[in-house]
């Protein structure tokens, strides 16, 4: 099977975790780039990647890169792509554009120029034009314009891969599913040890941990755009069906307990709805508890991973109040003997206020906020903490 050059996009900072994951899924010639990872994969490997990747946001098949000055440059560049190889007159499509340092200020305008070129080319080839369907297109075209450099790609996955289908209720500041998964992968969580998020909000970390612990492929219950492409469908669909069967056979009971705690009733309510929608209702235990006073659950120590408030809301008593909160948290969590900690925070005062020595720090972005994932060795193992 021929290997295609592909690009998987990732939340900023998670490129190394994505590269590790792609390697494990059989991708070749893996090269990290800003905002994603380039790699080569055949259809068999592509299907495994979209089914199993927990970190990739989208998997793109690049169609071409062009210098595209002005509005005519955009049209002329997009018209060179052999769209007829990917779309028939009955195929619906949509174009999504992103811009970086471009002379154009509206991404919608760039998308429109690409759309016009695509429609004109197909009309010239087939005599009819394909229809746009922005809600549920068969083929999603992704255009990225950096200065005057236009990249055009097809999105193999369709709906972004972070849309796992379980987020039915949100709270303030939920994490992206892919960021939570990347954090757990970086922390070496395999699901074989106990897991606690003592400030779970809508439950993202606990749900991603539950999916890892039960070996549930994130794509198990969703569809992928490539199975609707005219030329690809016949080859991709049987492979996707087979990959789904294999993924289903991998599912196992969780070998260790998982806990999602929060002191806020509304957050716990949202977490409960999401945990249930993820099919983890019998696996993730939800508990109302204050992280400043509650001790570890009664089980063999494992991993505590959490994303405490950053204090960007005035209601939290300003930076002084946040520092006292982080200090009190450090005292409590520092006493969780035997537990490893992974804490993601975007407040620059967190590390010193928390007052524990991290083994390492990882730079990650939670949306636009630059954060640190601080990794602490097993509590009580003081010598291991010193680096
Ligand atoms: C940034 S949010 C977590 C978001 C979560 N990662 C998600 O994806 O939805 C922080 C959470 O910490 C909770 N929290 C703050 N202080 C707490 C405390 N002392 N004990 C327990 N939960 C707390 C808040 O109620 C909030 O749900």
Coordinates of C-alpha atoms and ligand atoms in Angstrom, one line a residue:
X1 CA 0.0 0.0 0.0
X2 CA 1.3 3.4 -1.0
X3 CA 2.4 5.8 1.8
X4 CA 1.0 9.3 1.7
X5 CA 2.5 12.4 3.2
X6 CA 0.2 13.7 5.9
X7 CA 0.0 16.3 8.6
X8 CA -1.7 15.8 12.0
X9 CA -2.5 19.0 13.8
X10 CA -2.1 19.3 17.6
X11 CA -2.7 21.8 20.4
X12 CA 0.4 23.9 20.9
X13 CA 3.0 22.1 23.0
X14 CA 1.5 18.6 22.5
X15 CA 3.5 17.9 19.3
X16 CA 6.0 15.6 21.1
X17 CA 3.2 13.5 22.6
X18 CA 1.6 13.3 19.2
X19 CA 4.8 12.2 17.5
X20 CA 5.3 9.4 20.1
X21 CA 1.7 8.3 19.6
X22 CA 2.0 8.4 15.8
X23 CA 5.2 6.3 16.0
X24 CA 3.3 3.7 18.1
X25 CA 0.5 3.6 15.5
X26 CA 2.9 2.8 12.7
X27 CA 3.5 6.2 11.0
X28 CA 6.8 6.7 9.3
X29 CA 9.2 9.6 8.7
X30 CA 7.7 11.5 11.6
X31 CA 8.8 15.2 11.9
X32 CA 7.5 17.6 14.5
X33 CA 6.4 21.0 13.3
X34 CA 4.8 23.9 15.0
X35 CA 1.1 23.1 15.5
X36 CA 1.4 19.5 14.4
X37 CA 3.4 16.6 13.1
X38 CA 4.3 15.6 9.5
X39 CA 4.5 11.9 8.7
X40 CA 4.0 9.2 6.1
X41 CA 1.3 6.5 6.4
X42 CA -0.6 4.1 4.2
X43 CA -4.3 3.8 4.3
X44 CA -4.1 0.9 6.8
X45 CA -2.0 3.1 9.1
X46 CA -4.2 6.2 8.5
X47 CA -7.3 4.3 9.6
X48 CA -5.5 3.1 12.8
X49 CA -4.4 6.7 13.5
X50 CA -7.8 8.4 13.2
X51 CA -9.3 5.6 15.3
X52 CA -6.7 5.5 18.1
X53 CA -5.0 8.9 18.3
X54 CA -5.9 10.7 21.5
X55 CA -3.8 13.7 20.8
X56 CA -4.3 14.6 17.1
X57 CA -6.9 17.3 16.4
X58 CA -7.2 16.6 12.7
X59 CA -5.4 14.5 10.1
X60 CA -4.8 16.4 6.9
X61 CA -3.8 15.2 3.4
X62 CA -1.9 18.1 1.9
X63 CA -2.9 18.8 -1.8
X64 CA -0.4 21.5 -2.5
X65 CA 1.5 24.6 -1.4
X66 CA 1.5 27.8 -3.4
X67 CA 2.6 31.4 -3.4
X68 CA -0.7 33.2 -3.6
X69 CA -0.5 37.0 -3.7
X70 CA -3.7 39.1 -3.7
X71 CA -7.2 37.9 -4.3
X72 CA -6.3 36.6 -7.8
X73 CA -3.3 34.7 -6.5
X74 CA -5.6 32.8 -4.2
X75 CA -8.0 31.9 -7.0
X76 CA -5.2 31.0 -9.4
X77 CA -3.4 28.8 -6.9
X78 CA -6.6 27.0 -5.8
X79 CA -7.6 26.4 -9.5
X80 CA -4.4 24.4 -10.0
X81 CA -5.4 21.6 -7.6
X82 CA -6.9 18.5 -9.4
X83 CA -10.1 18.7 -7.3
X84 CA -11.8 16.3 -9.8
X85 CA -9.7 13.5 -8.3
X86 CA -11.4 14.0 -4.9
X87 CA -14.9 15.3 -5.7
X88 CA -17.6 14.1 -8.1
X89 CA -20.5 16.4 -9.1
X90 CA -22.6 14.8 -6.3
X91 CA -20.1 15.3 -3.5
X92 CA -20.8 18.1 -1.1
X93 CA -17.9 20.1 0.3
X94 CA -16.9 23.0 2.5
X95 CA -13.8 25.2 2.7
X96 CA -12.4 26.4 6.1
X97 CA -9.6 28.9 6.1
X98 CA -7.1 30.0 8.7
X99 CA -4.8 33.0 8.4
X100 CA -1.5 34.0 9.8
X101 CA 0.2 37.4 9.1
X102 CA -1.8 37.6 5.9
X103 CA -2.7 40.6 3.8
X104 CA -6.3 39.4 4.0
X105 CA -8.1 40.1 7.2
X106 CA -11.1 37.8 6.8
X107 CA -10.7 34.0 6.7
X108 CA -14.2 33.8 5.1
X109 CA -12.9 35.8 2.1
X110 CA -9.9 33.4 1.6
X111 CA -12.3 30.4 1.9
X112 CA -14.6 32.0 -0.7
X113 CA -11.8 32.4 -3.2
X114 CA -10.7 28.8 -2.8
X115 CA -14.4 27.7 -3.1
X116 CA -14.9 29.7 -6.3
X117 CA -11.7 28.2 -7.9
X118 CA -12.8 24.7 -6.9
X119 CA -16.3 25.1 -8.3
X120 CA -15.1 26.7 -11.5
X121 CA -12.6 23.9 -12.1
X122 CA -15.1 21.2 -11.5
X123 CA -17.7 22.9 -13.7
X124 CA -15.1 23.1 -16.5
X125 CA -14.3 19.3 -16.0
X126 CA -17.8 17.9 -15.4
X127 CA -20.2 20.6 -16.7
X128 CA -21.9 20.7 -13.2
X129 CA -20.9 22.3 -10.0
X130 CA -20.7 20.5 -6.6
X131 CA -22.8 21.8 -3.7
X132 CA -21.5 23.5 -0.6
X133 CA -22.7 22.0 2.7
X134 CA -21.0 23.8 5.6
X135 CA -22.8 21.7 8.3
X136 CA -22.1 18.2 7.1
X137 CA -19.9 18.2 4.0
X138 CA -18.6 15.0 2.4
X139 CA -15.2 16.6 1.8
X140 CA -13.7 19.3 4.1
X141 CA -11.1 21.4 2.4
X142 CA -8.7 23.2 4.8
X143 CA -6.9 26.3 3.5
X144 CA -4.1 27.9 5.6
X145 CA -2.6 31.2 4.4
X146 CA 0.6 32.3 6.1
X147 CA 1.7 35.6 4.7
X148 CA 1.2 34.8 1.0
X149 CA 1.9 31.1 1.3
X150 CA -1.3 29.1 0.7
X151 CA -1.5 25.4 1.9
X152 CA -4.5 23.4 0.7
X153 CA -5.4 20.1 2.4
X154 CA -8.3 17.6 2.7
X155 CA -9.4 16.7 6.2
X156 CA -9.4 12.9 6.5
X157 CA -11.2 12.9 9.8
X158 CA -14.0 15.5 9.2
X159 CA -15.3 16.6 12.6
X160 CA -12.1 17.4 14.7
X161 CA -10.9 14.4 16.6
X162 CA -11.2 16.1 19.9
X163 CA -15.0 15.8 19.4
X164 CA -15.3 12.5 21.1
X165 CA -19.0 12.8 21.5
X166 CA -19.1 12.8 25.3
X167 CA -19.1 16.5 26.1
X168 CA -22.7 17.0 26.7
X169 CA -22.3 19.6 29.5
X170 CA -19.6 22.1 30.1
X171 CA -18.4 24.2 33.0
X172 CA -16.2 27.3 33.1
X173 CA -12.8 26.7 31.4
X174 CA -13.0 23.1 30.3
X175 CA -9.9 21.6 28.8
X176 CA -9.7 20.2 25.2
X177 CA -10.0 16.5 25.3
X178 CA -6.8 16.2 23.2
X179 CA -4.9 18.4 25.7
X180 CA -6.1 16.2 28.6
X181 CA -5.0 13.1 26.8
X182 CA -1.6 14.5 25.9
X183 CA -1.1 15.4 29.5
X184 CA -1.9 11.9 30.7
X185 CA 0.4 10.4 28.0
X186 CA 3.2 12.6 29.0
X187 CA 2.7 11.6 32.7
X188 CA 3.1 7.9 31.6
X189 CA -0.5 7.0 32.6
X190 CA -1.4 3.6 31.2
X191 CA -4.5 3.0 33.2
X192 CA -3.0 0.3 35.4
X193 CA -2.7 2.5 38.5
X194 CA -5.4 4.5 40.5
X195 CA -6.3 7.9 39.1
X196 CA -7.7 11.0 40.9
X197 CA -8.6 14.5 39.6
X198 CA -9.4 16.4 42.8
X199 CA -10.6 19.5 40.8
X200 CA -12.3 17.8 37.9
X201 CA -14.7 20.5 36.6
X202 CA -16.6 18.9 33.7
X203 CA -14.5 15.8 34.1
X204 CA -12.2 15.9 31.0
X205 CA -9.1 14.5 32.6
X206 CA -11.0 11.7 34.4
X207 CA -12.8 10.8 31.3
X208 CA -9.7 10.6 29.1
X209 CA -8.1 8.6 31.9
X210 CA -11.1 6.3 31.9
X211 CA -10.8 5.8 28.1
X212 CA -7.1 5.0 28.5
X213 CA -7.7 2.6 31.4
X214 CA -10.4 0.7 29.6
X215 CA -8.4 0.8 26.3
X216 CA -11.2 2.4 24.5
X217 CA -10.2 4.0 21.2
X218 CA -11.4 7.6 21.1
X219 CA -12.8 7.0 17.6
X220 CA -14.7 3.9 18.4
X221 CA -18.1 5.5 18.2
X222 CA -17.6 8.1 15.5
X223 CA -17.5 8.4 11.8
X224 CA -14.7 9.7 9.6
X225 CA -14.9 12.0 6.6
X226 CA -12.7 9.8 4.4
X227 CA -15.3 7.1 4.2
X228 CA -17.5 9.5 2.3
X229 CA -14.9 10.4 -0.4
X230 CA -15.8 9.1 -3.8
X231 CA -12.4 7.7 -4.6
X232 CA -11.5 6.6 -1.1
X233 CA -14.7 5.1 0.1
X234 CA -14.4 1.7 -1.4
X235 CA -10.9 1.2 0.1
X236 CA -11.3 3.0 3.4
X237 CA -14.6 1.7 4.6
X238 CA -13.7 -2.0 4.9
X239 CA -10.4 -1.0 6.7
X240 CA -12.4 1.3 9.0
X241 CA -14.9 -1.5 9.8
X242 CA -12.0 -3.8 10.6
X243 CA -10.2 -1.3 12.7
X244 CA -13.5 -0.7 14.7
X245 CA -13.8 -4.4 15.3
X246 CA -10.2 -4.7 16.5
X247 CA -10.6 -1.6 18.7
X248 CA -13.8 -3.1 20.2
X249 CA -12.0 -6.3 21.0
X250 CA -9.3 -4.3 22.9
X251 CA -11.7 -2.9 25.4
X252 CA -11.1 -4.2 29.0
X253 CA -12.4 -3.4 32.4
X254 CA -10.5 -0.7 34.3
X255 CA -7.8 -2.5 36.4
X256 CA -7.6 0.3 39.0
X257 CA -10.1 2.8 40.5
X258 CA -10.7 6.3 39.0
X259 CA -12.0 9.3 40.9
X260 CA -13.3 12.7 39.8
X261 CA -13.8 15.2 42.6
X262 CA -14.8 18.8 42.8
X263 CA -16.3 21.0 45.6
X264 CA -18.7 22.6 43.2
X265 CA -22.1 20.8 42.8
X266 CA -22.7 22.2 39.3
X267 CA -19.3 21.1 38.1
X268 CA -19.9 17.6 39.5
X269 CA -23.3 17.5 37.8
X270 CA -21.7 18.4 34.4
X271 CA -18.9 15.8 35.1
X272 CA -21.6 13.2 35.8
X273 CA -23.4 13.9 32.6
X274 CA -20.2 13.7 30.6
X275 CA -18.9 10.6 32.3
X276 CA -22.2 8.8 31.6
X277 CA -22.1 10.0 27.9
X278 CA -18.6 8.6 27.6
X279 CA -19.9 5.2 28.8
X280 CA -17.8 5.4 32.0
X281 CA -20.6 5.8 34.5
X282 CA -19.7 2.6 36.3
X283 CA -15.9 3.3 36.2
X284 CA -15.3 6.9 37.2
X285 CA -16.4 7.6 40.8
X286 CA -17.7 11.1 41.3
X287 CA -17.1 12.6 44.8
X288 CA -18.0 16.0 46.2
X289 CA -14.8 17.1 48.1
X290 CA -12.7 20.1 48.9
X291 CA -9.2 19.5 47.5
X292 CA -7.8 21.7 50.3
X293 CA -8.9 19.3 53.0
X294 CA -9.6 15.9 51.4
X295 CA -7.0 13.2 51.6
X296 CA -6.3 10.4 49.0
X297 CA -8.9 7.7 48.4
X298 CA -8.4 4.4 50.2
X299 CA -6.5 2.5 47.5
X300 CA -3.0 1.8 46.3
X301 CA -1.4 5.2 45.4
X302 CA -1.3 6.1 41.7
X303 CA -1.5 9.3 39.6
X304 CA -3.2 12.6 40.6
X305 CA -3.6 14.8 37.6
X306 CA -5.4 18.1 37.7
X307 CA -6.0 21.5 36.3
X308 CA -6.7 23.8 39.2
X309 CA -8.1 27.4 38.6
X310 CA -5.5 29.9 37.3
X311 CA -7.1 32.8 39.0
X312 CA -8.0 34.8 35.9
X313 CA -11.4 35.7 37.3
X314 CA -11.7 38.5 39.8
X315 CA -14.1 36.5 42.0
X316 CA -11.2 34.4 43.2
X317 CA -9.6 37.1 45.3
X318 CA -6.9 38.3 42.9
X319 CA -3.4 37.1 42.8
X320 CA -2.9 37.2 46.5
X321 CA -5.8 34.9 47.1
X322 CA -4.5 32.6 44.4
X323 CA -1.1 32.3 46.0
X324 CA -2.6 31.4 49.3
X325 CA -4.8 28.8 47.6
X326 CA -1.8 27.3 45.7
X327 CA 0.2 27.2 49.0
X328 CA -2.6 25.4 50.9
X329 CA -3.0 23.0 48.0
X330 CA 0.7 22.2 48.1
X331 CA 0.5 21.4 51.8
X332 CA -2.5 19.1 51.3
X333 CA -1.4 17.3 48.1
X334 CA 2.2 17.2 49.3
X335 CA 1.0 14.8 52.0
X336 CA -0.5 12.3 49.6
X337 CA 2.1 9.6 50.3
X338 CA 3.1 7.5 47.3
X339 CA 1.1 9.5 44.8
X340 CA 2.6 11.0 41.7
X341 CA 1.3 14.5 40.7
X342 CA 0.8 16.2 37.4
X343 CA -0.6 19.7 37.7
X344 CA -1.4 22.0 34.7
X345 CA -1.5 25.7 35.6
X346 CA -1.3 28.9 33.7
X347 CA -0.6 31.1 36.7
X348 CA 3.1 32.1 36.8
X349 CA 3.0 32.1 40.7
X350 CA 1.8 28.5 40.9
X351 CA 5.1 26.7 41.1
X352 CA 6.7 28.8 43.9
X353 CA 3.5 29.1 45.9
X354 CA 2.8 25.4 45.6
X355 CA 6.1 25.0 47.3
X356 CA 7.0 21.5 46.1
X357 CA 10.0 20.6 43.9
X358 CA 8.9 19.4 40.5
X359 CA 10.8 16.6 38.7
X360 CA 10.2 18.4 35.4
X361 CA 8.1 21.1 33.7
X362 CA 6.4 20.8 30.3
X363 CA 5.2 23.9 28.4
X364 CA 1.7 23.5 27.1
X365 CA -1.0 25.8 25.9
X366 CA -4.5 25.6 27.2
X367 CA -6.2 27.5 24.4
X368 CA -4.4 30.8 24.2
X369 CA -3.0 30.5 27.8
X370 CA 0.6 29.4 28.2
X371 CA 0.8 26.9 31.0
X372 CA 3.2 24.6 32.7
X373 CA 2.5 20.9 33.4
X374 CA 4.5 20.4 36.6
X375 CA 5.4 16.8 37.3
X376 CA 6.1 15.7 40.9
X377 CA 7.5 12.3 41.8
X378 CA 5.8 9.9 44.3
X379 CA 5.1 11.9 47.5
X380 CA 7.2 10.8 50.4
X381 CA 10.0 9.8 48.0
X382 CA 11.9 13.0 48.8
X383 CA 15.2 11.9 47.2
X384 CA 13.5 11.3 43.9
X385 CA 12.1 14.8 44.0
X386 CA 15.5 16.5 43.9
X387 CA 16.8 17.1 40.4
Ligands
LIG1 C1 -10.1 25.0 35.6 S1 -11.4 24.1 36.3 C2 -11.1 22.5 35.8 C3 -11.6 22.2 34.4 C4 -11.5 20.8 34.0 N1 -10.1 20.4 33.8 C5 -12.4 20.5 32.8 O1 -11.8 20.1 31.7 O2 -13.6 20.8 32.8 C6 -11.0 24.1 38.0 C7 -12.0 23.4 38.8 O3 -11.5 23.3 40.1 C8 -12.6 23.4 41.1 N2 -12.1 23.8 42.4 C9 -11.5 25.0 42.7 N3 -11.1 24.9 44.0 C10 -11.4 23.7 44.5 C11 -11.3 23.1 45.8 N4 -10.8 23.7 46.8 N5 -11.7 21.8 45.9 C12 -12.3 21.1 44.9 N6 -12.5 21.7 43.6 C13 -12.0 22.9 43.4 C14 -13.5 24.3 40.4 O4 -14.9 24.1 41.0 C15 -13.4 24.0 39.0 O5 -14.4 23.0 38.6

